[in-house]
């Protein structure tokens, strides 16, 4: 890739890798028998570590690609930027799909909304993160991208630093549907705090790429910087916070030391970025890039198959924590292939499918309208006769 290339192919490759990692991670985590979850097993511990990288990478890349496109255009600033309206629409769409996937139609037919409907997951948080990035952009765009980037980075660092404090808050004063966005007490898988931090940092990094990527030696210097910062965060951030705690006596820093997953995972993200930038020329496979551009469809398909959206009849219901590794591993590979293949086929025929759905919806509405008119014309004479009998209508 030349520095002047309009598309950053390594970002699509990272997205493809992250979504595939997520597919196998959800499958193994949900279906592998607990008897085989042994942290002393080298294979399992390696898998567990890499599974933990997936979500931070996914959030960071989402913030990166959205903000890169948001500030790249020259069509306008603020609300005049067409990416703002598209971003708001996309954010709301992700929130809607997130709730839709947790809807059980059988329960709705019985007049019930199950508590799982209100659980917040990755789509909710990414959707809300996009809206948050747009909000910060609208507040700072008049002061140039430097203020935008510094604000995003500052918010991320604050969220990461104070996570030991706010993770203990119950937020019981909020309705559960809203509390689920900020606490895992009710079963939420992700919460907007601290996960917005990764999206915000991805957004701030994209501003650097947007401004400097055409400069000579930008990519080699960026790769070296990402590797240096990444390994420093992985290896040195915990001792750093411990030393601050010992020097100041502030308990917050020791709490970070004992559960320093946010900064270590950020280091992992930087290393992943650097590796994919190095390998970019080898990763420009058409199918791989298409997977990276179809992550939402893949996510939706995998959620339906694994968790049984709409019906509750998914693999999770029948094989939850029941498979041994000899079944789970090939099963995960098959699951990745089926989910990805189905989603890509949908992408190939998306416009046709949408057209057919629109036609089907229009036909259904016409049938309902016809039935309503027919019913009204059928019942109308009877109503008039009844009203005449009681003297409520003229002959």
Tab-separated table of C-alpha atoms in Angstrom:
chain	number	residue	atom	x	y	z
A	1	UNK	CA	0.000	0.000	0.000
A	2	UNK	CA	1.230	3.491	-0.782
A	3	UNK	CA	0.828	6.196	1.803
A	4	UNK	CA	-1.497	8.055	-0.499
A	5	UNK	CA	-3.905	5.156	-0.762
A	6	UNK	CA	-7.373	6.231	0.192
A	7	UNK	CA	-8.253	3.126	2.159
A	8	UNK	CA	-6.341	1.779	5.125
A	9	UNK	CA	-6.536	-1.911	4.299
A	10	UNK	CA	-4.952	-2.990	7.561
A	11	UNK	CA	-8.010	-1.656	9.411
A	12	UNK	CA	-10.332	-3.930	7.421
A	13	UNK	CA	-7.947	-6.820	8.078
A	14	UNK	CA	-8.000	-6.094	11.831
A	15	UNK	CA	-11.795	-5.969	11.782
A	16	UNK	CA	-11.907	-9.316	9.985
A	17	UNK	CA	-9.506	-10.868	12.501
A	18	UNK	CA	-11.445	-9.406	15.438
A	19	UNK	CA	-14.853	-10.639	14.252
A	20	UNK	CA	-13.493	-14.146	13.580
A	21	UNK	CA	-11.849	-14.164	17.012
A	22	UNK	CA	-15.157	-13.104	18.502
A	23	UNK	CA	-17.047	-15.908	16.749
A	24	UNK	CA	-14.789	-18.673	18.023
A	25	UNK	CA	-14.491	-16.976	21.417
A	26	UNK	CA	-18.243	-16.851	21.952
A	27	UNK	CA	-18.655	-20.431	20.751
A	28	UNK	CA	-15.922	-21.907	22.953
A	29	UNK	CA	-16.802	-19.801	25.986
A	30	UNK	CA	-20.480	-20.632	25.751
A	31	UNK	CA	-20.309	-24.327	24.916
A	32	UNK	CA	-17.059	-25.737	26.338
A	33	UNK	CA	-17.606	-27.865	29.432
A	34	UNK	CA	-16.419	-26.155	32.625
A	35	UNK	CA	-14.358	-29.236	33.448
A	36	UNK	CA	-11.939	-28.273	30.664
A	37	UNK	CA	-11.496	-24.644	31.769
A	38	UNK	CA	-8.109	-25.081	33.388
A	39	UNK	CA	-5.883	-21.996	33.580
A	40	UNK	CA	-2.869	-24.238	34.206
A	41	UNK	CA	-3.354	-25.724	30.736
A	42	UNK	CA	-1.071	-23.841	28.348
A	43	UNK	CA	-3.420	-24.118	25.369
A	44	UNK	CA	-6.432	-22.914	27.304
A	45	UNK	CA	-4.530	-20.046	28.958
A	46	UNK	CA	-3.220	-18.842	25.560
A	47	UNK	CA	-6.724	-19.019	24.080
A	48	UNK	CA	-8.137	-17.161	27.081
A	49	UNK	CA	-5.555	-14.372	26.787
A	50	UNK	CA	-6.156	-13.836	23.084
A	51	UNK	CA	-9.906	-13.953	23.586
A	52	UNK	CA	-9.508	-11.048	25.992
A	53	UNK	CA	-7.867	-8.988	23.256
A	54	UNK	CA	-10.855	-9.205	20.893
A	55	UNK	CA	-13.246	-6.706	22.491
A	56	UNK	CA	-10.648	-3.941	23.078
A	57	UNK	CA	-9.507	-4.296	19.458
A	58	UNK	CA	-13.080	-4.229	18.197
A	59	UNK	CA	-13.980	-1.071	20.141
A	60	UNK	CA	-10.742	0.681	19.192
A	61	UNK	CA	-11.122	-0.125	15.497
A	62	UNK	CA	-14.773	0.988	15.535
A	63	UNK	CA	-13.801	4.370	16.954
A	64	UNK	CA	-10.868	4.612	14.542
A	65	UNK	CA	-12.695	3.934	11.281
A	66	UNK	CA	-15.748	6.030	12.163
A	67	UNK	CA	-13.721	9.082	13.182
A	68	UNK	CA	-11.290	8.695	10.273
A	69	UNK	CA	-14.244	9.021	7.881
A	70	UNK	CA	-15.873	11.721	10.020
A	71	UNK	CA	-12.963	14.170	9.747
A	72	UNK	CA	-11.628	13.106	6.340
A	73	UNK	CA	-14.358	14.700	4.258
A	74	UNK	CA	-14.243	18.308	3.077
A	75	UNK	CA	-17.993	18.657	2.566
A	76	UNK	CA	-18.650	20.591	5.752
A	77	UNK	CA	-18.051	20.921	9.461
A	78	UNK	CA	-20.298	20.398	12.458
A	79	UNK	CA	-23.875	19.521	11.560
A	80	UNK	CA	-23.082	20.306	7.925
A	81	UNK	CA	-20.761	17.308	7.850
A	82	UNK	CA	-22.807	14.519	6.182
A	83	UNK	CA	-20.945	11.949	8.304
A	84	UNK	CA	-22.616	13.379	11.402
A	85	UNK	CA	-26.097	12.448	10.202
A	86	UNK	CA	-24.866	9.078	8.949
A	87	UNK	CA	-23.135	8.469	12.275
A	88	UNK	CA	-26.222	9.334	14.303
A	89	UNK	CA	-28.272	7.015	12.120
A	90	UNK	CA	-25.663	4.263	12.474
A	91	UNK	CA	-25.445	4.654	16.233
A	92	UNK	CA	-29.211	4.460	16.663
A	93	UNK	CA	-29.328	1.516	14.250
A	94	UNK	CA	-26.790	-0.408	16.353
A	95	UNK	CA	-28.801	0.293	19.504
A	96	UNK	CA	-31.985	-0.901	17.790
A	97	UNK	CA	-30.345	-4.076	16.449
A	98	UNK	CA	-28.811	-4.741	19.854
A	99	UNK	CA	-32.251	-4.757	21.481
A	100	UNK	CA	-33.844	-6.565	18.541
A	101	UNK	CA	-31.391	-9.465	18.859
A	102	UNK	CA	-32.368	-9.836	22.514
A	103	UNK	CA	-36.080	-9.870	21.741
A	104	UNK	CA	-37.897	-13.144	22.295
A	105	UNK	CA	-40.996	-13.146	20.104
A	106	UNK	CA	-42.468	-16.113	21.969
A	107	UNK	CA	-42.362	-14.052	25.134
A	108	UNK	CA	-43.943	-11.088	23.391
A	109	UNK	CA	-46.830	-13.280	22.235
A	110	UNK	CA	-47.361	-14.156	25.898
A	111	UNK	CA	-47.204	-10.505	26.867
A	112	UNK	CA	-43.762	-10.830	28.485
A	113	UNK	CA	-40.496	-8.964	28.053
A	114	UNK	CA	-37.743	-11.051	29.585
A	115	UNK	CA	-35.015	-9.368	31.682
A	116	UNK	CA	-32.401	-10.466	29.120
A	117	UNK	CA	-33.925	-7.929	26.713
A	118	UNK	CA	-32.434	-5.109	28.791
A	119	UNK	CA	-28.919	-6.597	28.952
A	120	UNK	CA	-26.379	-4.338	27.272
A	121	UNK	CA	-23.946	-5.935	24.838
A	122	UNK	CA	-21.249	-4.887	22.395
A	123	UNK	CA	-23.639	-3.424	19.785
A	124	UNK	CA	-25.304	-1.168	22.337
A	125	UNK	CA	-21.954	0.142	23.551
A	126	UNK	CA	-20.484	0.670	20.088
A	127	UNK	CA	-23.665	2.457	18.983
A	128	UNK	CA	-23.562	4.703	22.041
A	129	UNK	CA	-19.809	5.222	21.563
A	130	UNK	CA	-20.389	6.515	18.028
A	131	UNK	CA	-22.991	8.933	19.357
A	132	UNK	CA	-20.556	9.998	22.074
A	133	UNK	CA	-17.775	10.651	19.555
A	134	UNK	CA	-20.194	12.713	17.458
A	135	UNK	CA	-21.199	14.720	20.522
A	136	UNK	CA	-17.561	15.500	21.379
A	137	UNK	CA	-16.863	16.358	17.735
A	138	UNK	CA	-19.758	18.835	17.644
A	139	UNK	CA	-18.527	20.489	20.842
A	140	UNK	CA	-14.920	20.841	19.679
A	141	UNK	CA	-14.825	21.022	15.854
A	142	UNK	CA	-14.514	24.828	15.839
A	143	UNK	CA	-11.241	24.495	17.784
A	144	UNK	CA	-9.566	22.146	15.310
A	145	UNK	CA	-8.882	18.440	15.530
A	146	UNK	CA	-6.178	18.872	18.175
A	147	UNK	CA	-8.754	19.754	20.822
A	148	UNK	CA	-11.036	16.981	19.558
A	149	UNK	CA	-8.244	14.410	19.891
A	150	UNK	CA	-7.017	15.635	23.274
A	151	UNK	CA	-10.564	15.597	24.644
A	152	UNK	CA	-11.106	12.028	23.465
A	153	UNK	CA	-7.783	10.870	24.929
A	154	UNK	CA	-8.428	12.643	28.244
A	155	UNK	CA	-11.855	11.021	28.605
A	156	UNK	CA	-10.369	7.598	27.868
A	157	UNK	CA	-7.577	8.000	30.433
A	158	UNK	CA	-10.033	9.196	33.102
A	159	UNK	CA	-12.335	6.235	32.426
A	160	UNK	CA	-9.428	3.802	32.688
A	161	UNK	CA	-7.887	5.372	35.793
A	162	UNK	CA	-11.076	5.580	37.843
A	163	UNK	CA	-12.528	2.200	36.817
A	164	UNK	CA	-11.758	0.643	40.256
A	165	UNK	CA	-14.004	3.288	41.849
A	166	UNK	CA	-17.062	3.418	39.622
A	167	UNK	CA	-17.220	-0.333	38.980
A	168	UNK	CA	-18.336	-0.683	42.614
A	169	UNK	CA	-21.269	1.673	42.197
A	170	UNK	CA	-24.639	-0.038	41.901
A	171	UNK	CA	-26.464	2.818	40.121
A	172	UNK	CA	-29.627	1.610	41.849
A	173	UNK	CA	-31.144	5.084	41.479
A	174	UNK	CA	-31.430	4.503	37.722
A	175	UNK	CA	-34.098	2.420	35.980
A	176	UNK	CA	-32.579	-0.974	35.189
A	177	UNK	CA	-32.718	-0.376	31.423
A	178	UNK	CA	-30.397	2.634	31.878
A	179	UNK	CA	-28.345	1.244	34.751
A	180	UNK	CA	-27.348	-1.688	32.559
A	181	UNK	CA	-25.254	0.704	30.464
A	182	UNK	CA	-22.992	1.528	33.416
A	183	UNK	CA	-23.042	-1.558	35.663
A	184	UNK	CA	-22.739	-5.307	35.143
A	185	UNK	CA	-24.783	-6.020	38.274
A	186	UNK	CA	-27.825	-6.998	36.205
A	187	UNK	CA	-26.008	-9.178	33.686
A	188	UNK	CA	-24.718	-6.720	31.089
A	189	UNK	CA	-21.786	-8.111	29.113
A	190	UNK	CA	-20.305	-4.685	28.345
A	191	UNK	CA	-20.887	-1.239	29.797
A	192	UNK	CA	-20.294	2.139	28.192
A	193	UNK	CA	-17.812	2.891	30.971
A	194	UNK	CA	-14.968	2.011	30.618
A	195	UNK	CA	-15.404	0.567	27.091
A	196	UNK	CA	-16.038	3.946	25.506
A	197	UNK	CA	-12.411	4.620	26.396
A	198	UNK	CA	-11.157	2.226	23.723
A	199	UNK	CA	-13.421	3.741	21.061
A	200	UNK	CA	-12.293	7.231	22.091
A	201	UNK	CA	-8.612	6.288	21.866
A	202	UNK	CA	-9.204	4.672	18.476
A	203	UNK	CA	-10.846	7.914	17.388
A	204	UNK	CA	-7.919	10.026	18.601
A	205	UNK	CA	-5.389	7.743	16.845
A	206	UNK	CA	-7.351	8.095	13.605
A	207	UNK	CA	-6.884	11.864	13.755
A	208	UNK	CA	-3.120	11.340	13.664
A	209	UNK	CA	-3.461	9.018	10.661
A	210	UNK	CA	-5.767	11.459	8.912
A	211	UNK	CA	-3.294	14.339	9.270
A	212	UNK	CA	0.090	12.651	8.873
A	213	UNK	CA	-0.273	9.422	6.910
A	214	UNK	CA	1.053	10.978	3.670
A	215	UNK	CA	4.287	12.057	5.341
A	216	UNK	CA	7.512	10.213	4.566
A	217	UNK	CA	8.330	7.432	7.016
A	218	UNK	CA	5.000	7.860	8.832
A	219	UNK	CA	4.154	4.163	8.702
A	220	UNK	CA	7.552	2.844	9.869
A	221	UNK	CA	7.686	5.391	12.697
A	222	UNK	CA	4.087	4.655	13.693
A	223	UNK	CA	4.729	0.913	13.747
A	224	UNK	CA	7.807	1.387	15.935
A	225	UNK	CA	5.918	3.762	18.262
A	226	UNK	CA	2.929	1.443	18.605
A	227	UNK	CA	5.169	-1.517	19.424
A	228	UNK	CA	7.169	0.473	21.979
A	229	UNK	CA	4.108	1.936	23.706
A	230	UNK	CA	2.231	-1.364	23.485
A	231	UNK	CA	4.956	-3.463	25.117
A	232	UNK	CA	5.520	-0.741	27.724
A	233	UNK	CA	1.842	-0.836	28.685
A	234	UNK	CA	1.842	-4.649	28.801
A	235	UNK	CA	5.048	-5.056	30.822
A	236	UNK	CA	5.552	-1.801	32.720
A	237	UNK	CA	2.141	-0.251	33.440
A	238	UNK	CA	1.409	-2.468	36.465
A	239	UNK	CA	4.769	-1.813	38.205
A	240	UNK	CA	4.333	1.876	37.368
A	241	UNK	CA	0.974	2.108	39.149
A	242	UNK	CA	2.306	0.106	42.097
A	243	UNK	CA	5.239	2.481	42.471
A	244	UNK	CA	2.907	5.499	42.404
A	245	UNK	CA	0.734	3.849	45.070
A	246	UNK	CA	3.744	3.198	47.288
A	247	UNK	CA	5.049	6.736	46.821
A	248	UNK	CA	1.741	8.540	47.392
A	249	UNK	CA	-0.260	6.107	49.500
A	250	UNK	CA	-3.233	6.544	47.153
A	251	UNK	CA	-5.235	3.307	47.146
A	252	UNK	CA	-6.636	3.910	43.666
A	253	UNK	CA	-3.290	3.123	42.052
A	254	UNK	CA	-2.849	-0.112	43.991
A	255	UNK	CA	-6.361	-1.119	42.940
A	256	UNK	CA	-5.347	-0.535	39.318
A	257	UNK	CA	-2.214	-2.632	39.881
A	258	UNK	CA	-4.213	-5.613	41.168
A	259	UNK	CA	-6.632	-5.546	38.208
A	260	UNK	CA	-4.767	-3.740	35.466
A	261	UNK	CA	-6.627	-5.204	32.500
A	262	UNK	CA	-7.538	-1.919	30.800
A	263	UNK	CA	-4.025	-0.588	30.252
A	264	UNK	CA	-2.569	-4.023	29.487
A	265	UNK	CA	-5.279	-4.653	26.897
A	266	UNK	CA	-4.606	-1.220	25.430
A	267	UNK	CA	-1.005	-2.334	24.995
A	268	UNK	CA	-2.275	-5.468	23.252
A	269	UNK	CA	-4.338	-3.291	20.914
A	270	UNK	CA	-1.311	-1.200	19.949
A	271	UNK	CA	0.731	-4.325	19.249
A	272	UNK	CA	-2.072	-5.773	17.105
A	273	UNK	CA	-2.278	-2.512	15.144
A	274	UNK	CA	1.471	-2.569	14.543
A	275	UNK	CA	1.504	-6.225	13.436
A	276	UNK	CA	-1.301	-5.699	10.937
A	277	UNK	CA	0.365	-2.570	9.590
A	278	UNK	CA	3.551	-4.596	8.980
A	279	UNK	CA	1.619	-7.410	7.293
A	280	UNK	CA	-0.756	-5.180	5.339
A	281	UNK	CA	0.580	-6.086	1.889
A	282	UNK	CA	0.010	-9.771	2.658
A	283	UNK	CA	-3.523	-9.225	3.971
A	284	UNK	CA	-5.183	-7.595	0.974
A	285	UNK	CA	-7.180	-10.711	0.212
A	286	UNK	CA	-10.556	-9.824	-1.253
A	287	UNK	CA	-12.526	-12.219	0.963
A	288	UNK	CA	-10.679	-11.164	4.114
A	289	UNK	CA	-11.307	-7.481	3.425
A	290	UNK	CA	-14.953	-8.210	2.667
A	291	UNK	CA	-15.271	-9.964	6.025
A	292	UNK	CA	-13.825	-6.851	7.650
A	293	UNK	CA	-16.410	-4.705	5.902
A	294	UNK	CA	-19.321	-7.004	6.876
A	295	UNK	CA	-18.821	-7.291	10.635
A	296	UNK	CA	-22.350	-6.180	11.552
A	297	UNK	CA	-24.009	-8.807	9.365
A	298	UNK	CA	-21.647	-11.488	10.700
A	299	UNK	CA	-22.388	-10.435	14.268
A	300	UNK	CA	-26.149	-10.617	13.697
A	301	UNK	CA	-25.976	-14.052	12.049
A	302	UNK	CA	-23.735	-15.488	14.770
A	303	UNK	CA	-25.996	-14.117	17.509
A	304	UNK	CA	-29.070	-15.750	15.980
A	305	UNK	CA	-27.365	-19.134	15.523
A	306	UNK	CA	-25.568	-19.221	18.865
A	307	UNK	CA	-27.967	-17.488	21.236
A	308	UNK	CA	-31.272	-18.077	19.461
A	309	UNK	CA	-32.470	-14.520	18.941
A	310	UNK	CA	-36.246	-14.168	18.453
A	311	UNK	CA	-37.029	-17.809	19.361
A	312	UNK	CA	-34.588	-18.719	22.116
A	313	UNK	CA	-33.644	-21.825	20.105
A	314	UNK	CA	-29.907	-21.421	19.673
A	315	UNK	CA	-26.874	-23.643	20.192
A	316	UNK	CA	-26.382	-22.053	23.596
A	317	UNK	CA	-29.669	-23.475	24.822
A	318	UNK	CA	-28.902	-27.058	23.825
A	319	UNK	CA	-25.132	-27.307	24.366
A	320	UNK	CA	-24.380	-24.750	27.083
A	321	UNK	CA	-21.113	-25.768	28.811
A	322	UNK	CA	-21.472	-29.361	27.631
A	323	UNK	CA	-18.889	-29.935	24.868
A	324	UNK	CA	-15.435	-31.419	25.239
A	325	UNK	CA	-12.502	-29.817	23.330
A	326	UNK	CA	-12.550	-32.492	20.616
A	327	UNK	CA	-16.054	-31.370	19.663
A	328	UNK	CA	-15.838	-27.696	20.634
A	329	UNK	CA	-12.759	-26.843	18.528
A	330	UNK	CA	-13.974	-28.243	15.161
A	331	UNK	CA	-17.431	-26.981	16.086
A	332	UNK	CA	-16.044	-23.465	16.506
A	333	UNK	CA	-14.335	-23.663	13.115
A	334	UNK	CA	-17.561	-24.825	11.471
A	335	UNK	CA	-19.498	-22.119	13.307
A	336	UNK	CA	-17.090	-19.444	12.061
A	337	UNK	CA	-17.421	-20.683	8.491
A	338	UNK	CA	-21.226	-20.971	8.519
A	339	UNK	CA	-21.777	-17.579	10.173
A	340	UNK	CA	-19.332	-15.807	7.863
A	341	UNK	CA	-20.527	-17.548	4.690
A	342	UNK	CA	-24.175	-16.783	5.486
A	343	UNK	CA	-23.437	-13.136	6.261
A	344	UNK	CA	-21.376	-12.637	3.094
A	345	UNK	CA	-24.118	-14.206	0.985
A	346	UNK	CA	-26.547	-11.791	2.595
A	347	UNK	CA	-24.214	-8.889	1.755
A	348	UNK	CA	-24.079	-10.070	-1.878
A	349	UNK	CA	-27.873	-9.966	-2.137
A	350	UNK	CA	-28.630	-7.299	0.474
A	351	UNK	CA	-30.336	-4.833	-1.849
A	352	UNK	CA	-32.423	-7.565	-3.452
A	353	UNK	CA	-33.453	-8.904	-0.034
A	354	UNK	CA	-34.350	-5.419	1.190
A	355	UNK	CA	-36.426	-4.867	-1.961
A	356	UNK	CA	-38.274	-8.136	-1.449
A	357	UNK	CA	-38.909	-7.313	2.207
A	358	UNK	CA	-40.200	-3.884	1.238
A	359	UNK	CA	-42.491	-5.450	-1.376
A	360	UNK	CA	-43.661	-8.042	1.126
A	361	UNK	CA	-44.362	-5.346	3.702
A	362	UNK	CA	-46.248	-3.268	1.141
A	363	UNK	CA	-48.301	-6.309	0.045
A	364	UNK	CA	-49.111	-7.159	3.662
A	365	UNK	CA	-50.223	-3.592	4.397
A	366	UNK	CA	-52.455	-3.633	1.315
A	367	UNK	CA	-54.007	-6.905	2.449
A	368	UNK	CA	-54.630	-5.466	5.891
A	369	UNK	CA	-56.152	-2.351	4.337
A	370	UNK	CA	-58.351	-4.468	2.040
A	371	UNK	CA	-59.466	-6.640	4.943
A	372	UNK	CA	-60.290	-3.572	7.034
A	373	UNK	CA	-62.319	-1.972	4.236
A	374	UNK	CA	-64.112	-5.257	3.495
A	375	UNK	CA	-64.906	-5.764	7.174
A	376	UNK	CA	-66.157	-2.208	7.497
A	377	UNK	CA	-68.399	-2.491	4.415
A	378	UNK	CA	-69.743	-5.801	5.703
A	379	UNK	CA	-70.470	-4.569	9.225
A	380	UNK	CA	-71.677	-1.072	8.278
A	381	UNK	CA	-75.259	-2.076	7.203
A	382	UNK	CA	-75.705	-4.110	10.393
A	383	UNK	CA	-74.578	-1.189	12.537
A	384	UNK	CA	-76.969	1.159	10.713
A	385	UNK	CA	-79.908	-1.269	11.186
A	386	UNK	CA	-79.067	-1.583	14.874
A	387	UNK	CA	-78.910	2.178	15.315
A	388	UNK	CA	-82.272	2.594	13.515
A	389	UNK	CA	-83.865	0.019	15.822
A	390	UNK	CA	-82.936	2.148	18.826
A	391	UNK	CA	-83.857	5.379	17.086
A	392	UNK	CA	-80.277	6.581	16.879
A	393	UNK	CA	-80.219	6.860	13.107
A	394	UNK	CA	-82.652	8.187	10.544
A	395	UNK	CA	-84.382	5.862	8.095
